[in-house]
Tab-separated table of C-alpha atoms in Angstrom:
chain	number	residue	atom	x	y	z
C	45	UNK	CA	15.743	-188.491	-58.996
C	46	UNK	CA	12.708	-186.539	-58.842
C	47	UNK	CA	10.033	-189.032	-57.362
C	48	UNK	CA	7.240	-186.763	-57.324
C	49	UNK	CA	3.950	-188.958	-56.791
C	50	UNK	CA	2.288	-189.557	-60.257
C	51	UNK	CA	-0.952	-191.016	-61.369
C	52	UNK	CA	-0.405	-193.561	-63.887
C	53	UNK	CA	-3.728	-193.670	-65.979
C	54	UNK	CA	-4.058	-196.652	-68.015
C	55	UNK	CA	-7.280	-196.524	-70.484
C	56	UNK	CA	-7.766	-197.683	-74.510
C	57	UNK	CA	-10.234	-194.559	-74.448
C	58	UNK	CA	-8.539	-191.597	-75.523
C	59	UNK	CA	-11.461	-189.248	-74.084
C	60	UNK	CA	-11.433	-190.947	-70.444
C	61	UNK	CA	-7.255	-190.584	-70.416
C	62	UNK	CA	-7.471	-186.873	-71.468
C	63	UNK	CA	-10.307	-186.109	-68.888
C	64	UNK	CA	-8.575	-187.854	-66.206
C	65	UNK	CA	-5.513	-186.061	-67.105
C	66	UNK	CA	-6.713	-182.600	-66.734
C	67	UNK	CA	-8.494	-183.701	-63.753
C	68	UNK	CA	-5.287	-184.388	-62.021
C	69	UNK	CA	-3.662	-180.986	-63.624
C	70	UNK	CA	-6.480	-179.260	-62.165
C	71	UNK	CA	-5.272	-180.166	-58.574
C	72	UNK	CA	-1.201	-180.144	-59.088
C	73	UNK	CA	-0.708	-183.662	-59.522
C	74	UNK	CA	1.610	-184.856	-62.458
C	75	UNK	CA	-0.031	-187.824	-64.297
C	76	UNK	CA	1.224	-189.584	-67.434
C	77	UNK	CA	-1.328	-192.053	-69.553
C	78	UNK	CA	-1.012	-195.375	-71.490
C	79	UNK	CA	-3.408	-196.301	-74.164
C	80	UNK	CA	-2.992	-200.275	-72.985
C	81	UNK	CA	-1.476	-202.303	-70.389
C	82	UNK	CA	1.510	-203.078	-72.256
C	83	UNK	CA	2.348	-199.611	-72.755
C	84	UNK	CA	2.635	-199.144	-69.076
C	85	UNK	CA	4.619	-202.099	-68.436
C	86	UNK	CA	7.261	-200.730	-70.886
C	87	UNK	CA	7.659	-198.194	-68.885
C	88	UNK	CA	7.265	-199.511	-65.499
C	89	UNK	CA	9.694	-198.678	-62.581
C	90	UNK	CA	8.789	-199.568	-59.148
C	91	UNK	CA	11.475	-196.653	-57.760
C	92	UNK	CA	8.426	-194.147	-59.025
C	93	UNK	CA	5.979	-193.493	-56.364
C	94	UNK	CA	2.240	-192.508	-57.351
C	95	UNK	CA	-1.122	-194.565	-58.133
C	96	UNK	CA	-2.466	-196.584	-60.938
C	97	UNK	CA	-5.855	-195.430	-62.531
C	98	UNK	CA	-6.895	-198.499	-64.293
C	99	UNK	CA	-9.376	-199.466	-66.880
C	100	UNK	CA	-11.085	-202.758	-66.530
C	101	UNK	CA	-11.973	-203.741	-70.244
C	102	UNK	CA	-8.952	-203.094	-72.614
C	103	UNK	CA	-7.570	-204.642	-75.647
C	104	UNK	CA	-4.721	-207.273	-75.403
C	105	UNK	CA	-4.726	-207.372	-71.533
C	106	UNK	CA	-7.073	-206.526	-69.372
C	107	UNK	CA	-6.706	-204.526	-66.220
C	108	UNK	CA	-7.373	-207.334	-63.810
C	109	UNK	CA	-4.341	-209.222	-66.021
C	110	UNK	CA	-2.240	-206.059	-65.590
C	111	UNK	CA	-2.931	-205.944	-61.662
C	112	UNK	CA	-2.011	-209.526	-61.387
C	113	UNK	CA	1.401	-209.143	-63.328
C	114	UNK	CA	2.274	-206.073	-60.741
C	115	UNK	CA	1.254	-208.224	-57.724
C	116	UNK	CA	4.366	-210.239	-58.675
C	117	UNK	CA	6.614	-207.072	-58.000
C	118	UNK	CA	7.872	-206.446	-54.550
C	119	UNK	CA	6.743	-203.023	-54.664
C	120	UNK	CA	4.109	-201.053	-57.096
C	121	UNK	CA	1.995	-198.245	-57.467
C	122	UNK	CA	-1.778	-198.988	-55.640
C	123	UNK	CA	-4.544	-199.590	-58.005
C	124	UNK	CA	-7.564	-197.651	-58.424
C	125	UNK	CA	-10.391	-199.517	-60.735
C	126	UNK	CA	-12.249	-197.271	-63.001
C	127	UNK	CA	-15.553	-199.461	-64.877
C	128	UNK	CA	-18.663	-199.349	-66.760
C	129	UNK	CA	-21.796	-200.357	-64.988
C	130	UNK	CA	-21.344	-204.237	-66.256
C	131	UNK	CA	-17.863	-204.532	-64.954
C	132	UNK	CA	-18.613	-204.103	-61.214
C	133	UNK	CA	-18.277	-207.796	-60.325
C	134	UNK	CA	-14.895	-207.629	-61.843
C	135	UNK	CA	-13.996	-204.324	-60.104
C	136	UNK	CA	-15.303	-205.912	-57.013
C	137	UNK	CA	-13.032	-208.530	-57.647
C	138	UNK	CA	-10.362	-206.289	-58.496
C	139	UNK	CA	-10.818	-204.886	-55.059
C	140	UNK	CA	-10.478	-208.152	-53.218
C	141	UNK	CA	-7.085	-208.920	-55.014
C	142	UNK	CA	-5.623	-205.356	-53.645
C	143	UNK	CA	-7.426	-202.332	-55.614
C	144	UNK	CA	-7.381	-199.531	-53.495
C	145	UNK	CA	-11.103	-198.358	-54.882
C	146	UNK	CA	-13.244	-198.472	-57.779
C	147	UNK	CA	-14.921	-195.784	-59.449
C	148	UNK	CA	-18.009	-196.275	-61.942
C	149	UNK	CA	-17.917	-194.516	-65.397
C	150	UNK	CA	-19.195	-191.591	-65.761
C	151	UNK	CA	-16.862	-190.824	-62.743
C	152	UNK	CA	-17.557	-188.413	-59.961
C	153	UNK	CA	-14.329	-186.165	-60.311
C	154	UNK	CA	-14.364	-185.234	-56.497
C	155	UNK	CA	-14.649	-189.304	-55.679
C	156	UNK	CA	-11.937	-189.915	-58.423
C	157	UNK	CA	-9.630	-187.374	-56.534
C	158	UNK	CA	-10.329	-188.744	-53.028
C	159	UNK	CA	-9.551	-192.230	-54.218
C	160	UNK	CA	-6.492	-190.801	-55.694
C	161	UNK	CA	-5.496	-189.240	-52.764
C	162	UNK	CA	-5.938	-192.128	-50.672
C	163	UNK	CA	-4.292	-194.612	-52.822
C	164	UNK	CA	-0.904	-192.076	-53.114
C	165	UNK	CA	-1.200	-192.321	-48.940
C	166	UNK	CA	-1.315	-196.018	-49.312
C	167	UNK	CA	1.774	-196.229	-51.844
C	168	UNK	CA	3.792	-193.631	-49.160
C	169	UNK	CA	3.200	-196.174	-46.162
C	170	UNK	CA	3.780	-199.228	-48.384
C	171	UNK	CA	7.194	-197.633	-49.858
C	172	UNK	CA	8.237	-196.230	-46.002
C	173	UNK	CA	7.781	-200.067	-44.952
C	174	UNK	CA	9.457	-201.558	-47.528
C	175	UNK	CA	12.280	-199.173	-46.932
C	176	UNK	CA	12.056	-200.126	-43.279
C	177	UNK	CA	12.213	-203.926	-43.689
C	178	UNK	CA	15.226	-203.341	-46.524
C	179	UNK	CA	17.081	-201.489	-43.330
C	180	UNK	CA	16.434	-204.033	-40.739
C	181	UNK	CA	17.436	-206.792	-43.187
C	182	UNK	CA	20.946	-204.758	-43.994
C	183	UNK	CA	21.564	-204.464	-40.032
C	184	UNK	CA	20.568	-208.603	-39.817
C	185	UNK	CA	23.225	-209.364	-42.114
C	186	UNK	CA	26.015	-207.562	-39.781
C	187	UNK	CA	25.070	-210.261	-37.008
C	188	UNK	CA	27.261	-212.954	-36.447
C	189	UNK	CA	26.043	-216.680	-36.299
C	190	UNK	CA	26.278	-216.899	-32.990
C	191	UNK	CA	24.562	-213.264	-32.403
C	192	UNK	CA	22.010	-214.754	-34.962
C	193	UNK	CA	21.058	-217.973	-32.402
C	194	UNK	CA	20.862	-215.492	-29.357
C	195	UNK	CA	18.506	-213.228	-31.399
C	196	UNK	CA	16.481	-216.081	-31.864
C	197	UNK	CA	16.221	-217.177	-28.462
C	198	UNK	CA	15.587	-213.371	-27.126
C	199	UNK	CA	12.466	-213.175	-29.833
C	200	UNK	CA	11.388	-216.804	-28.432
C	201	UNK	CA	11.247	-214.744	-25.027
C	202	UNK	CA	13.874	-216.881	-23.059
C	203	UNK	CA	16.125	-215.407	-20.748
C	204	UNK	CA	19.940	-214.994	-20.427
C	205	UNK	CA	20.289	-218.350	-17.840
C	206	UNK	CA	17.600	-220.540	-20.387
C	207	UNK	CA	19.700	-218.965	-23.118
C	208	UNK	CA	22.865	-220.101	-22.015
C	209	UNK	CA	22.017	-223.392	-21.081
C	210	UNK	CA	20.239	-223.930	-24.554
C	211	UNK	CA	23.921	-222.743	-26.538
C	212	UNK	CA	25.989	-224.362	-23.856
C	213	UNK	CA	27.636	-221.200	-23.212
C	214	UNK	CA	27.854	-219.209	-19.858
C	215	UNK	CA	25.591	-216.328	-19.181
C	216	UNK	CA	28.094	-213.457	-19.083
C	217	UNK	CA	28.816	-214.507	-22.855
C	218	UNK	CA	25.356	-214.363	-23.703
C	219	UNK	CA	25.363	-211.204	-22.013
C	220	UNK	CA	27.813	-210.192	-24.296
C	221	UNK	CA	26.316	-211.399	-27.343
C	222	UNK	CA	22.708	-209.663	-26.831
C	223	UNK	CA	24.448	-206.201	-26.186
C	224	UNK	CA	26.284	-206.798	-29.515
C	225	UNK	CA	22.534	-207.593	-31.006
C	226	UNK	CA	21.076	-204.645	-29.609
C	227	UNK	CA	24.015	-202.287	-31.076
C	228	UNK	CA	24.113	-203.900	-34.670
C	229	UNK	CA	20.029	-203.732	-35.114
C	230	UNK	CA	19.907	-199.958	-33.140
C	231	UNK	CA	17.469	-201.342	-30.603
C	232	UNK	CA	17.283	-199.066	-27.886
C	233	UNK	CA	14.962	-201.268	-25.772
C	234	UNK	CA	13.795	-204.963	-25.771
C	235	UNK	CA	10.371	-203.820	-26.983
C	236	UNK	CA	11.909	-202.046	-29.693
C	237	UNK	CA	13.642	-205.194	-30.860
C	238	UNK	CA	10.560	-207.025	-30.599
C	239	UNK	CA	8.718	-204.695	-32.593
C	240	UNK	CA	11.698	-204.895	-35.336
C	241	UNK	CA	10.990	-208.672	-35.507
C	242	UNK	CA	7.738	-208.114	-36.130
C	243	UNK	CA	8.156	-205.768	-38.887
C	244	UNK	CA	9.879	-208.790	-40.703
C	245	UNK	CA	7.285	-211.370	-39.484
C	246	UNK	CA	3.898	-209.623	-38.515
C	247	UNK	CA	2.546	-213.104	-37.799
C	248	UNK	CA	4.872	-213.666	-34.911
C	249	UNK	CA	6.007	-217.661	-36.465
C	250	UNK	CA	9.489	-217.045	-35.456
C	251	UNK	CA	8.587	-216.571	-32.064
C	252	UNK	CA	6.585	-219.707	-32.416
C	253	UNK	CA	9.392	-221.704	-33.675
C	254	UNK	CA	11.687	-220.326	-31.047
C	255	UNK	CA	9.464	-221.611	-28.466
C	256	UNK	CA	8.607	-225.087	-30.250
């Protein structure tokens, strides 16, 4: 499937949609236009990469409402808000809710292009992170129940001797389970294993729980 980044333009103003589409075309960026939030949602595919250029004020469903709807998805294109002068407070609210940027109408072409390129980079980073997390979850499913217990103890910072006492097994058995954990998770070192766990738990709450 072709997953070339696409700029999805959602605005109920025909001239604005056409102008943004032509601007994207002028720099070789693929774009698709929609005259309402509902029209975009009808075609929404989380697997398609790119970004969303979104008007704040639209009939039936506003840009903010569409942004909130997309936030319920595990992955979606980053949002750039385009707005009239009177909509700036709403645009600021959208940025606080996760929008990459907001551009005031009438917009400066270069400012919009810069925002689009930033949003596409954010999308690539988000999708790369999502793939890493999905891959790690698949590897975690390879672990036996006992290996998962040993992993939790390792992440909490406990030594093999302490893990053995906590789990009521020999230290050599802990070492064998530890080796299997490293092999199945494809971790080449303890530091790499810890980075993997932080990927799943950035706040480190799993480690905190293990020390409790």
